[in-house]
Short mmCIF file of C-alpha atoms and ligand atoms in Angstrom, two decimals:
data_model
loop_
_atom_site.label_atom_id
_atom_site.label_comp_id
_atom_site.label_asym_id
_atom_site.label_seq_id
_atom_site.Cartn_x
_atom_site.Cartn_y
_atom_site.Cartn_z
CA UNK Y 933 9.71 -2.61 -27.35
CA UNK Y 934 12.50 -1.54 -24.98
CA UNK Y 935 15.83 -0.75 -26.84
CA UNK Y 936 18.21 -3.65 -26.62
CA UNK Y 937 21.98 -2.84 -26.51
CA UNK Y 938 23.08 -6.31 -27.15
CA UNK Y 939 26.85 -6.07 -26.49
CA UNK Y 940 28.35 -9.36 -25.19
CA UNK Y 941 30.19 -7.53 -22.49
CA UNK Y 942 27.03 -5.89 -21.24
CA UNK Y 943 25.37 -9.15 -21.16
CA UNK Y 944 28.30 -10.81 -19.18
CA UNK Y 945 28.27 -7.95 -16.68
CA UNK Y 946 24.47 -8.17 -16.12
CA UNK Y 947 24.54 -11.98 -15.72
CA UNK Y 948 27.59 -12.12 -13.45
CA UNK Y 949 26.21 -9.43 -11.25
CA UNK Y 950 22.94 -11.23 -10.86
CA UNK Y 951 24.79 -14.78 -10.28
CA UNK Y 952 26.95 -13.18 -7.58
CA UNK Y 953 23.97 -11.61 -6.01
CA UNK Y 954 22.02 -14.89 -5.81
CA UNK Y 955 25.25 -16.67 -4.37
CA UNK Y 956 26.12 -14.09 -1.79
CA UNK Y 957 22.96 -12.28 -0.75
CA UNK Y 958 20.39 -13.48 1.98
CA UNK Y 959 17.51 -15.58 1.31
CA UNK Y 960 15.51 -12.57 2.67
CA UNK Y 961 15.87 -10.66 -0.68
CA UNK Y 962 12.65 -10.28 -2.41
CA UNK Y 963 12.25 -7.74 -5.19
CA UNK Y 964 15.42 -9.08 -6.76
CA UNK Y 965 13.77 -12.49 -7.36
CA UNK Y 966 10.88 -11.36 -9.26
CA UNK Y 967 12.89 -8.69 -11.00
CA UNK Y 968 16.17 -9.87 -12.40
CA UNK Y 969 17.42 -6.65 -13.42
CA UNK Y 970 20.74 -4.68 -12.87
CA UNK Y 971 19.77 -0.99 -12.82
CA UNK Y 972 22.70 1.50 -13.87
CA UNK Y 973 21.18 4.53 -14.82
CA UNK Y 974 17.73 6.12 -14.40
CA UNK Y 975 15.79 9.13 -14.93
CA UNK Y 976 12.03 9.78 -14.29
CA UNK Y 977 10.08 6.78 -15.13
CA UNK Y 978 12.87 5.02 -16.85
CA UNK Y 979 15.51 2.55 -15.62
CA UNK Y 980 18.37 1.36 -17.73
CA UNK Y 981 19.92 -2.17 -17.11
CA UNK Y 982 23.46 -3.12 -17.24
CA UNK Y 983 22.31 -5.26 -20.20
CA UNK Y 984 21.17 -2.08 -22.02
CA UNK Y 985 17.52 -2.73 -21.69
CA UNK Y 986 15.25 -0.02 -20.64
CA UNK Y 987 12.29 -0.30 -18.34
CA UNK Y 988 9.26 1.85 -17.41
CA UNK Y 989 9.55 1.72 -13.54
CA UNK Y 990 5.90 1.70 -12.08
CA UNK Y 991 7.57 0.31 -8.68
CA UNK Y 992 9.32 3.62 -7.88
CA UNK Y 993 11.35 2.17 -5.16
CA UNK Y 994 8.24 0.77 -3.49
CA UNK Y 995 6.62 4.32 -3.52
CA UNK Y 996 9.81 6.33 -2.39
CA UNK Y 997 10.07 8.26 -5.66
CA UNK Y 998 7.25 10.75 -6.02
CA UNK Y 999 9.27 12.52 -8.88
CA UNK Y 1000 10.76 9.51 -10.32
CA UNK Y 1001 14.33 8.68 -10.51
CA UNK Y 1002 16.85 11.43 -10.28
CA UNK Y 1003 14.44 14.36 -10.62
CA UNK Y 1004 16.57 17.57 -11.40
CA UNK Y 1005 15.33 19.52 -8.49
CA UNK Y 1006 16.25 16.43 -5.96
CA UNK Y 1007 19.66 16.42 -7.54
CA UNK Y 1008 20.12 20.06 -7.35
CA UNK Y 1009 19.15 20.14 -3.60
CA UNK Y 1010 21.66 17.19 -2.82
CA UNK Y 1011 24.58 18.90 -4.77
CA UNK Y 1012 23.84 22.09 -2.86
CA UNK Y 1013 24.36 20.47 0.43
CA UNK Y 1014 27.29 18.67 -0.73
CA UNK Y 1015 28.73 21.78 -2.07
CA UNK Y 1016 28.18 23.80 0.96
CA UNK Y 1017 30.43 21.87 3.26
CA UNK Y 1018 27.51 21.16 5.63
CA UNK Y 1019 27.91 18.12 7.95
CA UNK Y 1020 26.05 15.18 6.52
CA UNK Y 1021 24.82 13.59 9.70
CA UNK Y 1022 24.42 15.54 12.89
CA UNK Y 1023 22.10 13.42 14.99
CA UNK Y 1024 19.22 15.57 16.02
CA UNK Y 1025 21.18 18.97 16.13
CA UNK Y 1026 19.53 21.84 14.60
CA UNK Y 1027 20.48 22.63 11.04
CA UNK Y 1028 19.34 25.08 8.27
CA UNK Y 1029 18.69 22.21 6.22
CA UNK Y 1030 16.36 20.47 8.89
CA UNK Y 1031 14.71 23.87 9.64
CA UNK Y 1032 13.80 24.19 6.01
CA UNK Y 1033 12.52 20.64 5.79
CA UNK Y 1034 10.18 21.13 8.80
CA UNK Y 1035 8.87 24.39 7.67
CA UNK Y 1036 8.02 22.89 4.21
CA UNK Y 1037 6.40 19.72 5.86
CA UNK Y 1038 4.28 21.78 8.28
CA UNK Y 1039 2.90 23.64 5.44
CA UNK Y 1040 1.34 20.64 4.04
CA UNK Y 1041 -0.10 19.07 7.16
CA UNK Y 1042 -3.97 19.16 7.76
CA UNK Y 1043 -4.36 22.49 9.32
CA UNK Y 1044 -5.83 21.18 12.48
CA UNK Y 1045 -2.68 19.20 13.21
CA UNK Y 1046 -0.17 21.73 11.72
CA UNK Y 1047 -1.35 24.30 14.13
CA UNK Y 1048 -0.16 22.24 17.10
CA UNK Y 1049 2.18 20.00 15.57
CA UNK Y 1050 5.52 18.40 16.90
CA UNK Y 1051 7.85 16.43 14.76
CA UNK Y 1052 10.07 13.60 15.86
CA UNK Y 1053 12.95 12.60 13.55
CA UNK Y 1054 13.50 9.12 14.11
CA UNK Y 1055 15.42 6.11 12.45
CA UNK Y 1056 15.33 6.20 8.69
CA UNK Y 1057 12.64 3.48 7.79
CA UNK Y 1058 8.88 3.61 7.86
CA UNK Y 1059 8.99 0.95 10.52
CA UNK Y 1060 11.05 3.20 12.78
CA UNK Y 1061 8.49 5.89 12.56
CA UNK Y 1062 5.67 3.22 13.44
CA UNK Y 1063 7.79 2.19 16.40
CA UNK Y 1064 8.26 5.77 17.49
CA UNK Y 1065 4.50 6.43 17.17
CA UNK Y 1066 3.72 3.39 19.39
CA UNK Y 1067 6.02 4.57 22.05
CA UNK Y 1068 4.55 7.97 21.98
CA UNK Y 1069 1.21 6.99 22.32
CA UNK Y 1070 1.89 4.31 25.11
CA UNK Y 1071 3.83 6.89 26.86
CA UNK Y 1072 1.01 9.54 26.58
CA UNK Y 1073 -2.00 7.19 27.52
CA UNK Y 1074 -0.28 4.81 29.89
CA UNK Y 1075 -1.88 2.02 27.87
CA UNK Y 1076 -0.16 -0.69 25.94
CA UNK Y 1077 -2.60 -2.25 23.60
CA UNK Y 1078 -2.99 -1.23 20.09
CA UNK Y 1079 -5.94 -1.29 17.52
CA UNK Y 1080 -4.91 -2.33 14.08
CA UNK Y 1081 -6.62 -3.71 10.89
CA UNK Y 1082 -6.92 -6.68 8.84
CA UNK Y 1083 -4.59 -6.59 5.78
CA UNK Y 1084 -2.50 -3.95 7.39
CA UNK Y 1085 1.24 -3.46 6.65
CA UNK Y 1086 3.39 -1.28 9.08
CA UNK Y 1087 6.93 -2.60 8.75
CA UNK Y 1088 9.05 -5.33 9.66
CA UNK Y 1089 10.53 -4.41 13.00
CA UNK Y 1090 8.83 -6.34 16.02
CA UNK Y 1091 6.20 -3.81 17.11
CA UNK Y 1092 5.34 -2.81 13.63
CA UNK Y 1093 5.10 -6.22 12.53
CA UNK Y 1094 2.98 -6.97 15.60
CA UNK Y 1095 0.40 -4.58 14.21
CA UNK Y 1096 0.79 -5.86 10.61
CA UNK Y 1097 -1.66 -8.57 9.52
CA UNK Y 1098 1.12 -11.04 8.93
CA UNK Y 1099 1.96 -11.44 12.63
CA UNK Y 1100 0.19 -13.26 15.41
CA UNK Y 1101 -1.30 -10.53 17.54
CA UNK Y 1102 0.05 -10.16 20.82
CA UNK Y 1103 -0.67 -6.63 22.08
CA UNK Y 1104 -2.84 -5.80 19.05
CA UNK Y 1105 -6.70 -6.10 18.62
CA UNK Y 1106 -7.42 -6.81 15.12
CA UNK Y 1107 -10.44 -5.08 13.46
CA UNK Y 1108 -11.96 -5.31 10.02
CA UNK Y 1109 -10.69 -3.13 7.52
CA UNK Y 1110 -13.55 -2.16 4.91
CA UNK Y 1111 -13.29 -3.49 1.40
CA UNK Y 1112 -15.80 -3.90 -1.22
CA UNK Y 1113 -14.59 -6.71 -3.36
CA UNK Y 1114 -14.04 -9.33 -0.59
CA UNK Y 1115 -16.05 -7.57 2.09
CA UNK Y 1116 -15.93 -9.68 5.23
CA UNK Y 1117 -19.49 -9.03 5.82
CA UNK Y 1118 -20.46 -10.00 2.24
CA UNK Y 1119 -22.37 -6.73 1.42
CA UNK Y 1120 -19.53 -4.27 0.65
CA UNK Y 1121 -20.35 -0.45 -0.16
CA UNK Y 1122 -21.49 1.89 2.40
CA UNK Y 1123 -23.19 -0.98 4.54
CA UNK Y 1124 -20.09 -3.18 4.64
CA UNK Y 1125 -18.03 -0.20 5.85
CA UNK Y 1126 -20.66 0.80 8.45
CA UNK Y 1127 -20.64 -2.74 9.78
CA UNK Y 1128 -16.88 -2.62 9.95
CA UNK Y 1129 -17.19 0.54 11.85
CA UNK Y 1130 -19.76 -0.92 14.33
CA UNK Y 1131 -17.55 -3.84 14.91
CA UNK Y 1132 -14.86 -1.46 16.05
CA UNK Y 1133 -17.22 0.30 18.25
CA UNK Y 1134 -18.45 -2.99 19.89
CA UNK Y 1135 -14.95 -4.17 20.52
CA UNK Y 1136 -14.11 -0.92 22.35
CA UNK Y 1137 -17.14 -0.83 24.15
CA UNK Y 1138 -17.86 -4.47 25.26
CA UNK Y 1139 -16.15 -4.83 28.66
CA UNK Y 1140 -15.55 -8.52 27.85
CA UNK Y 1141 -14.38 -8.05 24.27
CA UNK Y 1142 -10.90 -9.14 25.33
CA UNK Y 1143 -9.33 -5.82 24.21
CA UNK Y 1144 -7.99 -3.69 27.17
CA UNK Y 1145 -8.22 0.11 26.68
CA UNK Y 1146 -5.79 0.68 23.90
CA UNK Y 1147 -3.11 3.17 23.51
CA UNK Y 1148 -3.79 4.10 20.01
CA UNK Y 1149 -5.42 3.03 16.76
CA UNK Y 1150 -3.23 2.63 13.60
CA UNK Y 1151 -4.58 2.71 10.08
CA UNK Y 1152 -3.59 3.01 6.50
CA UNK Y 1153 -5.96 5.46 4.66
CA UNK Y 1154 -5.17 3.10 1.59
CA UNK Y 1155 -3.89 -0.12 2.23
CA UNK Y 1156 -1.02 -0.65 -0.10
CA UNK Y 1157 0.59 -3.90 0.65
CA UNK Y 1158 -2.75 -5.28 1.53
CA UNK Y 1159 -3.74 -5.06 -2.12
CA UNK Y 1160 -4.60 -1.22 -2.92
CA UNK Y 1161 -7.69 -1.15 -0.88
CA UNK Y 1162 -8.89 2.67 -0.35
CA UNK Y 1163 -10.80 3.19 2.96
CA UNK Y 1164 -14.00 4.84 2.33
CA UNK Y 1165 -14.02 8.45 3.53
CA UNK Y 1166 -17.09 7.96 5.58
CA UNK Y 1167 -15.26 5.12 7.32
CA UNK Y 1168 -12.17 7.31 8.03
CA UNK Y 1169 -14.50 9.82 9.57
CA UNK Y 1170 -16.15 7.28 11.66
CA UNK Y 1171 -12.77 6.04 12.94
CA UNK Y 1172 -12.09 9.57 13.85
CA UNK Y 1173 -15.44 9.94 15.83
CA UNK Y 1174 -14.96 6.61 17.58
CA UNK Y 1175 -11.52 7.22 18.67
CA UNK Y 1176 -11.96 10.92 19.60
CA UNK Y 1177 -14.96 10.05 21.75
CA UNK Y 1178 -12.89 7.49 23.70
CA UNK Y 1179 -9.69 9.67 23.79
CA UNK Y 1180 -7.85 6.97 21.74
CA UNK Y 1181 -4.99 8.62 19.80
CA UNK Y 1182 -5.57 7.88 15.98
CA UNK Y 1183 -2.51 7.35 13.99
CA UNK Y 1184 -2.49 7.59 10.18
CA UNK Y 1185 0.29 5.56 8.58
CA UNK Y 1186 0.99 7.69 5.46
CA UNK Y 1187 4.32 5.97 4.69
CA UNK Y 1188 3.01 4.88 1.25
CA UNK Y 1189 0.13 7.22 0.71
CA UNK Y 1190 1.80 10.50 1.47
CA UNK Y 1191 3.21 13.40 -0.73
CA UNK Y 1192 0.35 13.54 -3.29
CA UNK Y 1193 0.48 9.58 -4.15
CA UNK Y 1194 -3.42 9.17 -3.72
CA UNK Y 1195 -4.58 12.44 -5.26
CA UNK Y 1196 -4.43 14.50 -2.21
CA UNK Y 1197 -1.23 15.80 -0.35
CA UNK Y 1198 -1.97 13.25 2.49
CA UNK Y 1199 -4.42 10.56 1.92
CA UNK Y 1200 -6.34 11.63 5.20
CA UNK Y 1201 -7.15 14.89 3.23
CA UNK Y 1202 -9.72 13.03 1.18
CA UNK Y 1203 -11.95 12.55 4.19
CA UNK Y 1204 -10.81 15.88 5.97
CA UNK Y 1205 -9.73 13.64 8.92
CA UNK Y 1206 -7.03 15.26 11.31
CA UNK Y 1207 -5.22 12.32 12.96
CA UNK Y 1208 -3.39 12.78 16.32
CA UNK Y 1209 -0.46 11.26 15.04
CA UNK Y 1210 1.02 10.84 11.32
CA UNK Y 1211 3.88 8.52 10.51
CA UNK Y 1212 5.68 9.36 7.35
CA UNK Y 1213 8.53 8.00 5.34
CA UNK Y 1214 9.28 6.67 1.70
CA UNK Y 1215 8.60 9.82 -0.51
CA UNK Y 1216 9.25 12.37 2.12
CA UNK Y 1217 13.01 11.79 1.73
CA UNK Y 1218 12.94 12.47 -2.01
CA UNK Y 1219 14.44 8.74 -2.56
CA UNK Y 1220 16.77 8.89 0.37
CA UNK Y 1221 16.11 7.42 3.72
CA UNK Y 1222 13.98 9.50 6.14
CA UNK Y 1223 11.22 8.95 8.57
CA UNK Y 1224 9.41 11.08 10.87
CA UNK Y 1225 6.53 11.14 13.30
CA UNK Y 1226 4.26 14.14 13.56
CA UNK Y 1227 1.86 14.53 16.41
CA UNK Y 1228 -0.20 16.97 18.26
CA UNK Y 1229 1.71 18.71 20.91
CA UNK Y 1230 -0.24 17.39 24.01
CA UNK Y 1231 1.10 13.98 23.17
CA UNK Y 1232 4.60 15.12 23.58
CA UNK Y 1233 5.36 13.94 27.08
CA UNK Y 1234 8.25 11.71 26.48
CA UNK Y 1235 11.42 11.87 28.14
CA UNK Y 1236 14.47 13.12 26.25
CA UNK Y 1237 16.08 10.08 24.73
CA UNK Y 1238 12.79 8.42 24.21
CA UNK Y 1239 12.30 7.10 20.63
CA UNK Y 1240 15.65 7.63 19.42
CA UNK Y 1241 18.23 6.27 17.00
CA UNK Y 1242 21.51 7.37 15.53
CA UNK Y 1243 20.46 7.96 11.98
CA UNK Y 1244 18.04 10.90 12.62
CA UNK Y 1245 20.04 13.64 11.02
CA UNK Y 1246 20.48 12.65 7.40
CA UNK Y 1247 20.99 16.05 5.69
CA UNK Y 1248 20.95 14.91 2.20
CA UNK Y 1249 17.55 13.13 2.69
CA UNK Y 1250 16.16 16.23 4.46
CA UNK Y 1251 17.32 18.38 1.60
CA UNK Y 1252 15.98 15.95 -1.10
CA UNK Y 1253 12.91 15.72 0.91
CA UNK Y 1254 12.12 19.45 0.95
CA UNK Y 1255 12.70 19.76 -2.81
CA UNK Y 1256 10.24 16.95 -3.37
CA UNK Y 1257 7.52 18.33 -1.04
CA UNK Y 1258 7.86 21.84 -2.31
CA UNK Y 1259 7.82 20.56 -5.91
CA UNK Y 1260 4.70 18.38 -5.50
CA UNK Y 1261 3.03 21.14 -3.78
CA UNK Y 1262 3.91 23.86 -6.26
CA UNK Y 1263 3.19 21.91 -9.38
CA UNK Y 1264 -0.10 20.47 -7.93
CA UNK Y 1265 0.99 16.98 -8.57
CA UNK Y 1266 -1.62 15.49 -6.23
CA UNK Y 1267 -4.39 16.95 -8.48
CA UNK Y 1268 -2.43 15.58 -11.37
CA UNK Y 1269 -2.18 12.18 -9.74
CA UNK Y 1270 -6.12 12.33 -9.12
CA UNK Y 1271 -7.11 13.03 -12.50
CA UNK Y 1272 -4.45 10.82 -14.24
CA UNK Y 1273 -5.13 7.84 -11.84
CA UNK Y 1274 -8.93 7.97 -12.48
CA UNK Y 1275 -8.46 7.91 -16.21
CA UNK Y 1276 -5.91 4.93 -15.80
CA UNK Y 1277 -8.41 3.01 -13.76
CA UNK Y 1278 -11.24 3.60 -16.17
CA UNK Y 1279 -8.96 2.11 -19.04
CA UNK Y 1280 -7.95 -0.68 -16.84
CA UNK Y 1281 -11.70 -1.32 -15.95
CA UNK Y 1282 -12.28 -1.68 -19.74
CA UNK Y 1283 -9.32 -4.20 -19.91
CA UNK Y 1284 -11.21 -6.02 -16.89
CA UNK Y 1285 -14.36 -6.37 -19.10
CA UNK Y 1286 -12.29 -8.03 -21.86
CA UNK Y 1287 -10.37 -10.36 -19.70
CA UNK Y 1288 -12.41 -11.72 -16.78
CA UNK Y 1289 -9.20 -13.02 -15.16
CA UNK Y 1290 -9.09 -9.54 -13.83
CA UNK Y 1291 -11.46 -9.69 -10.85
CA UNK Y 1292 -11.31 -5.98 -9.86
CA UNK Y 1293 -9.48 -2.90 -10.68
CA UNK Y 1294 -9.20 -0.24 -7.85
CA UNK Y 1295 -7.24 2.67 -6.50
CA UNK Y 1296 -6.78 6.16 -5.49
CA UNK Y 1297 -4.74 8.45 -7.53
CA UNK Y 1298 -1.60 6.76 -8.77
CA UNK Y 1299 -1.90 3.89 -6.31
CA UNK Y 1300 -3.62 1.36 -8.48
CA UNK Y 1301 -4.12 -2.25 -8.08
CA UNK Y 1302 -5.49 -5.03 -10.67
CA UNK Y 1303 -6.59 -8.09 -8.72
CA UNK Y 1304 -6.40 -11.47 -10.62
CA UNK Y 1305 -8.82 -14.25 -10.14
CA UNK Y 1306 -9.17 -17.98 -10.73
CA UNK Y 1307 -11.89 -18.41 -13.20
CA UNK Y 1308 -11.78 -22.24 -12.59
CA UNK Y 1309 -12.36 -21.67 -8.85
CA UNK Y 1310 -15.88 -21.29 -7.42
CA UNK Y 1311 -17.01 -17.87 -6.70
CA UNK Y 1312 -17.02 -16.95 -3.15
CA UNK Y 1313 -20.80 -17.26 -1.88
CA UNK Y 1314 -22.18 -13.97 -1.14
CA UNK Y 1315 -23.07 -15.50 2.26
CA UNK Y 1316 -22.10 -18.95 3.25
CA UNK Y 1317 -24.56 -19.54 6.03
CA UNK Y 1318 -21.83 -19.86 8.67
CA UNK Y 1319 -22.08 -16.71 10.49
CA UNK Y 1320 -21.44 -14.09 7.85
CA UNK Y 1321 -24.12 -11.46 7.14
CA UNK Y 1322 -24.13 -12.77 3.67
CA UNK Y 1323 -26.81 -12.64 1.17
CA UNK Y 1324 -28.89 -9.55 2.08
CA UNK Y 1325 -27.52 -6.61 0.17
CA UNK Y 1326 -27.85 -2.97 1.11
CA UNK Y 1327 -31.62 -2.57 1.72
CA UNK Y 1328 -32.61 -6.19 0.94
CA UNK Y 1329 -33.23 -7.38 4.61
CA UNK Y 1330 -31.07 -7.81 7.49
CA UNK Y 1331 -29.15 -10.81 8.82
CA UNK Y 1332 -31.07 -12.88 11.34
CA UNK Y 1333 -30.10 -13.41 14.99
CA UNK Y 1334 -28.18 -16.42 14.12
CA UNK Y 1335 -25.97 -14.40 11.94
CA UNK Y 1336 -27.26 -16.12 8.82
CA UNK Y 1337 -29.06 -14.50 6.05
CA UNK Y 1338 -32.77 -14.92 5.77
CA UNK Y 1339 -32.32 -16.65 2.54
CA UNK Y 1340 -29.69 -19.12 4.05
CA UNK Y 1341 -32.19 -19.86 6.81
CA UNK Y 1342 -34.90 -20.51 4.19
CA UNK Y 1343 -32.42 -22.70 2.32
CA UNK Y 1344 -31.50 -24.68 5.26
CA UNK Y 1345 -35.19 -25.39 6.04
CA UNK Y 1346 -35.53 -26.84 2.56
CA UNK Y 1347 -32.67 -29.16 3.42
CA UNK Y 1348 -30.34 -27.69 0.89
CA UNK Y 1349 -26.58 -27.41 1.57
CA UNK Y 1350 -25.86 -23.91 2.81
CA UNK Y 1351 -23.34 -22.79 0.18
CA UNK Y 1352 -24.76 -24.34 -2.86
CA UNK Y 1353 -28.16 -22.99 -1.83
CA UNK Y 1354 -26.95 -19.61 -1.19
CA UNK Y 1355 -25.47 -19.50 -4.50
CA UNK Y 1356 -28.83 -20.44 -6.00
CA UNK Y 1357 -30.60 -18.00 -3.69
CA UNK Y 1358 -28.26 -15.16 -4.92
CA UNK Y 1359 -28.67 -15.95 -8.54
CA UNK Y 1360 -32.49 -16.01 -8.08
CA UNK Y 1361 -32.33 -12.56 -6.45
CA UNK Y 1362 -30.37 -11.38 -9.47
CA UNK Y 1363 -27.43 -10.64 -7.09
CA UNK Y 1364 -23.95 -10.73 -8.69
CA UNK Y 1365 -21.74 -13.63 -7.86
CA UNK Y 1366 -19.19 -13.07 -5.27
CA UNK Y 1367 -15.45 -12.85 -6.31
CA UNK Y 1368 -13.56 -15.78 -7.52
CA UNK Y 1369 -10.62 -16.96 -5.54
CA UNK Y 1370 -7.36 -15.06 -5.84
CA UNK Y 1371 -5.02 -16.26 -8.56
CA UNK Y 1372 -1.35 -15.34 -7.44
CA UNK Y 1373 -0.06 -17.57 -10.11
CA UNK Y 1374 -1.72 -15.40 -12.79
CA UNK Y 1375 -0.42 -12.17 -11.10
CA UNK Y 1376 3.05 -13.43 -11.17
CA UNK Y 1377 2.89 -14.37 -14.71
CA UNK Y 1378 1.60 -10.91 -15.61
CA UNK Y 1379 4.43 -9.47 -13.61
CA UNK Y 1380 6.93 -11.57 -15.65
CA UNK Y 1381 5.31 -10.64 -18.90
CA UNK Y 1382 5.36 -7.11 -18.16
CA UNK Y 1383 9.04 -7.30 -17.37
CA UNK Y 1384 9.64 -8.87 -20.80
CA UNK Y 1385 7.95 -5.91 -22.35
CA UNK Y 1386 10.15 -3.45 -20.36
CA UNK Y 1387 7.55 -2.63 -17.54
CA UNK Y 1388 8.21 -3.05 -13.92
CA UNK Y 1389 5.27 -3.65 -11.60
CA UNK Y 1390 4.89 -4.74 -8.05
CA UNK Y 1391 2.71 -7.51 -6.72
CA UNK Y 1392 0.74 -7.25 -3.39
CA UNK Y 1393 -2.41 -8.11 -1.72
CA UNK Y 1394 -3.35 -10.63 0.82
CA UNK Y 1395 -2.68 -13.48 -1.64
CA UNK Y 1396 -0.14 -11.72 -3.88
CA UNK Y 1397 -2.92 -11.63 -6.47
CA UNK Y 1398 -2.71 -7.90 -7.09
CA UNK Y 1399 -0.43 -6.26 -9.74
CA UNK Y 1400 0.29 -2.83 -8.31
CA UNK Y 1401 1.15 0.43 -10.13
CA UNK Y 1402 2.87 3.09 -8.24
CA UNK Y 1403 4.35 5.34 -11.03
CA UNK Y 1404 6.05 8.54 -10.26
CA UNK Y 1405 3.77 11.63 -10.06
CA UNK Y 1406 5.42 13.19 -12.88
CA UNK Y 1407 4.46 10.48 -15.30
CA UNK Y 1408 3.25 12.00 -18.59
CA UNK Y 1409 0.10 11.15 -20.43
CA UNK Y 1410 2.19 9.46 -23.39
CA UNK Y 1411 4.15 7.41 -20.72
CA UNK Y 1412 1.04 6.29 -18.88
CA UNK Y 1413 -0.52 5.21 -22.24
CA UNK Y 1414 2.88 3.19 -22.86
CA UNK Y 1415 2.44 1.73 -19.36
CA UNK Y 1416 -1.01 0.58 -20.11
CA UNK Y 1417 -0.25 -0.84 -23.50
CA UNK Y 1418 2.45 -2.88 -22.27
CA UNK Y 1419 0.26 -4.17 -19.29
CA UNK Y 1420 -2.84 -4.84 -21.41
CA UNK Y 1421 -0.39 -6.75 -23.77
CA UNK Y 1422 0.93 -8.81 -20.90
CA UNK Y 1423 -2.72 -9.46 -19.51
CA UNK Y 1424 -3.65 -10.54 -22.96
CA UNK Y 1425 -0.81 -13.00 -23.43
CA UNK Y 1426 -1.48 -14.39 -19.85
CA UNK Y 1427 -5.08 -14.82 -20.27
CA UNK Y 1428 -4.78 -16.46 -23.59
CA UNK Y 1429 -2.27 -18.93 -22.21
CA UNK Y 1430 -4.68 -19.45 -19.30
CA UNK Y 1431 -7.63 -19.95 -21.49
CA UNK Y 1432 -5.56 -22.75 -23.38
CA UNK Y 1433 -4.70 -24.20 -20.05
CA UNK Y 1434 -1.01 -23.50 -20.39
CA UNK Y 1435 -0.98 -21.24 -17.46
CA UNK Y 1436 -1.25 -24.03 -15.08
CA UNK Y 1437 -2.60 -24.50 -11.55
CA UNK Y 1438 0.20 -26.69 -10.72
CA UNK Y 1439 2.51 -24.31 -9.14
CA UNK Y 1440 -0.44 -22.76 -7.19
CA UNK Y 1441 0.77 -22.19 -3.81
CA UNK Y 1442 -0.57 -19.92 -1.00
CA UNK Y 1443 1.47 -16.93 -1.05
CA UNK Y 1444 2.13 -14.45 1.55
CA UNK Y 1445 3.20 -10.92 1.19
CA UNK Y 1446 6.82 -9.74 2.15
CA UNK Y 1447 8.48 -12.75 0.81
CA UNK Y 1448 7.83 -14.82 4.02
CA UNK Y 1449 6.73 -17.92 2.31
CA UNK Y 1450 7.25 -16.93 -1.34
CA UNK Y 1451 9.69 -15.26 -3.51
CA UNK Y 1452 8.22 -11.83 -3.82
CA UNK Y 1453 8.81 -8.30 -2.89
CA UNK Y 1454 6.92 -6.59 0.06
N1 PLP A 833 3.87 1.55 6.66
C1 PLP A 833 3.36 1.25 5.38
C2 PLP A 833 2.02 1.77 5.07
C3 PLP A 833 4.14 0.75 4.33
O1 PLP A 833 3.61 0.41 3.18
C4 PLP A 833 5.51 0.33 4.64
C5 PLP A 833 6.44 -0.32 3.65
O2 PLP A 833 6.04 -0.75 2.56
C6 PLP A 833 5.91 0.58 6.02
C7 PLP A 833 5.19 1.09 7.02
C8 PLP A 833 7.33 0.30 6.59
O3 PLP A 833 8.37 1.13 5.80
P1 PLP A 833 9.79 0.55 5.71
O4 PLP A 833 9.69 -0.66 4.71
O5 PLP A 833 10.53 1.73 5.17
O6 PLP A 833 10.27 0.16 7.13
#
């Protein structure tokens, strides 16, 4: 249990600050609602609140803290700039600090890109880098449309939001992102991701698909806000082939996945794909705001002044970022994230076997998601006879021309309701049932129970039903064990309450990410 320093003064301070925050800050605040804490000190994985409580922080500033809070190399780098008398913001003028950052960054890039890379320092948020990348490829190709994926999150400014899955698409064609658990084609695995790739090809090659020639394709190698969904490496390579064959610039959004998080320095490294453009932010600033676009030099045809913003010269962020990139590279923290992340996923899957309210555990490196499901809801049918490819698993027969599975057609000919019958057919064929509906209220209850036990976790996913872990890459084995202990205990409490019927379905509400309709972070 976290240490509690229960002085009345600390408690008043804590409560007063929270009360004033809720009275004075915008309704748009999100993290603060689910996590009513007042951090006053932090080091590594640990945050201490104004009330004296200590928390293990697996939110890590939404993934900005690759080395955890206040890592000594980051603090030293910041102090060095402060003590040197260097100017703190210099727009896009050249400085030794920026020169060192660029050198360190280029060392880590996929070699094919590094050899011909240009970097654009843009506004300080990930969304600024996305905006800049879109402007870049639009200028380079002369086209305006973009290709983006279901479940995507690229930021909250207009154009980035347009490419994110929350928005109504305007100039964006939405393509299926492959996923096993809730595969849009009902098959998952290699076949599901191949079907997703073929869909993409057909949209691009069908002159009447309604998608004009796009300026670029943007993808997350692991969808973070979308619920921790890693793209299969084979699908990543297919996207590279498909875009290269049609001269469509491929933009990898590594804002959340970069700097070792997924078990490779950049998540595209897992597949060996060299994108044409990479958008980077969060961890590259070593906890301070910094965002860049890196791209192949032949795309660099923008006019001076294109894609600009005032805050492009934050020297402290560049110094903190250089220290972070170098530390991750020199200490092989990506490999550490891969090994520890795999072990954590294995242990969480054991937990899932014990508590079926966990529908799936997935992740890559130290980007881990635990999806909660509603055991009282019906399983999603593997195919519902209404146009999904459905019932036929890999190698068990293809969908018919009507888009229904053979089993669904057979069922219909026997006069059975399609959903009910497809379920029976699936059972008859020994197929596993599809996933249960998402349970955002259980995920929120687990988040609350974690907080009570001194563990900070994030929620995400299409229905806010995924508990997300983004611990710093420096987390020790002992700390990881403590995180899993607290999480397991929280899941046990929530599952038991749920089994007793205390965790009600009354508050069930369709939630969306980014606090648009619910009080949650994003
Ligand atoms: N791209 C991805 C993949 C993200 O996860 C995010 C933020 O979570 C963004 C872009 C936007 O970054 P920012 O919130 O810094 O604007």
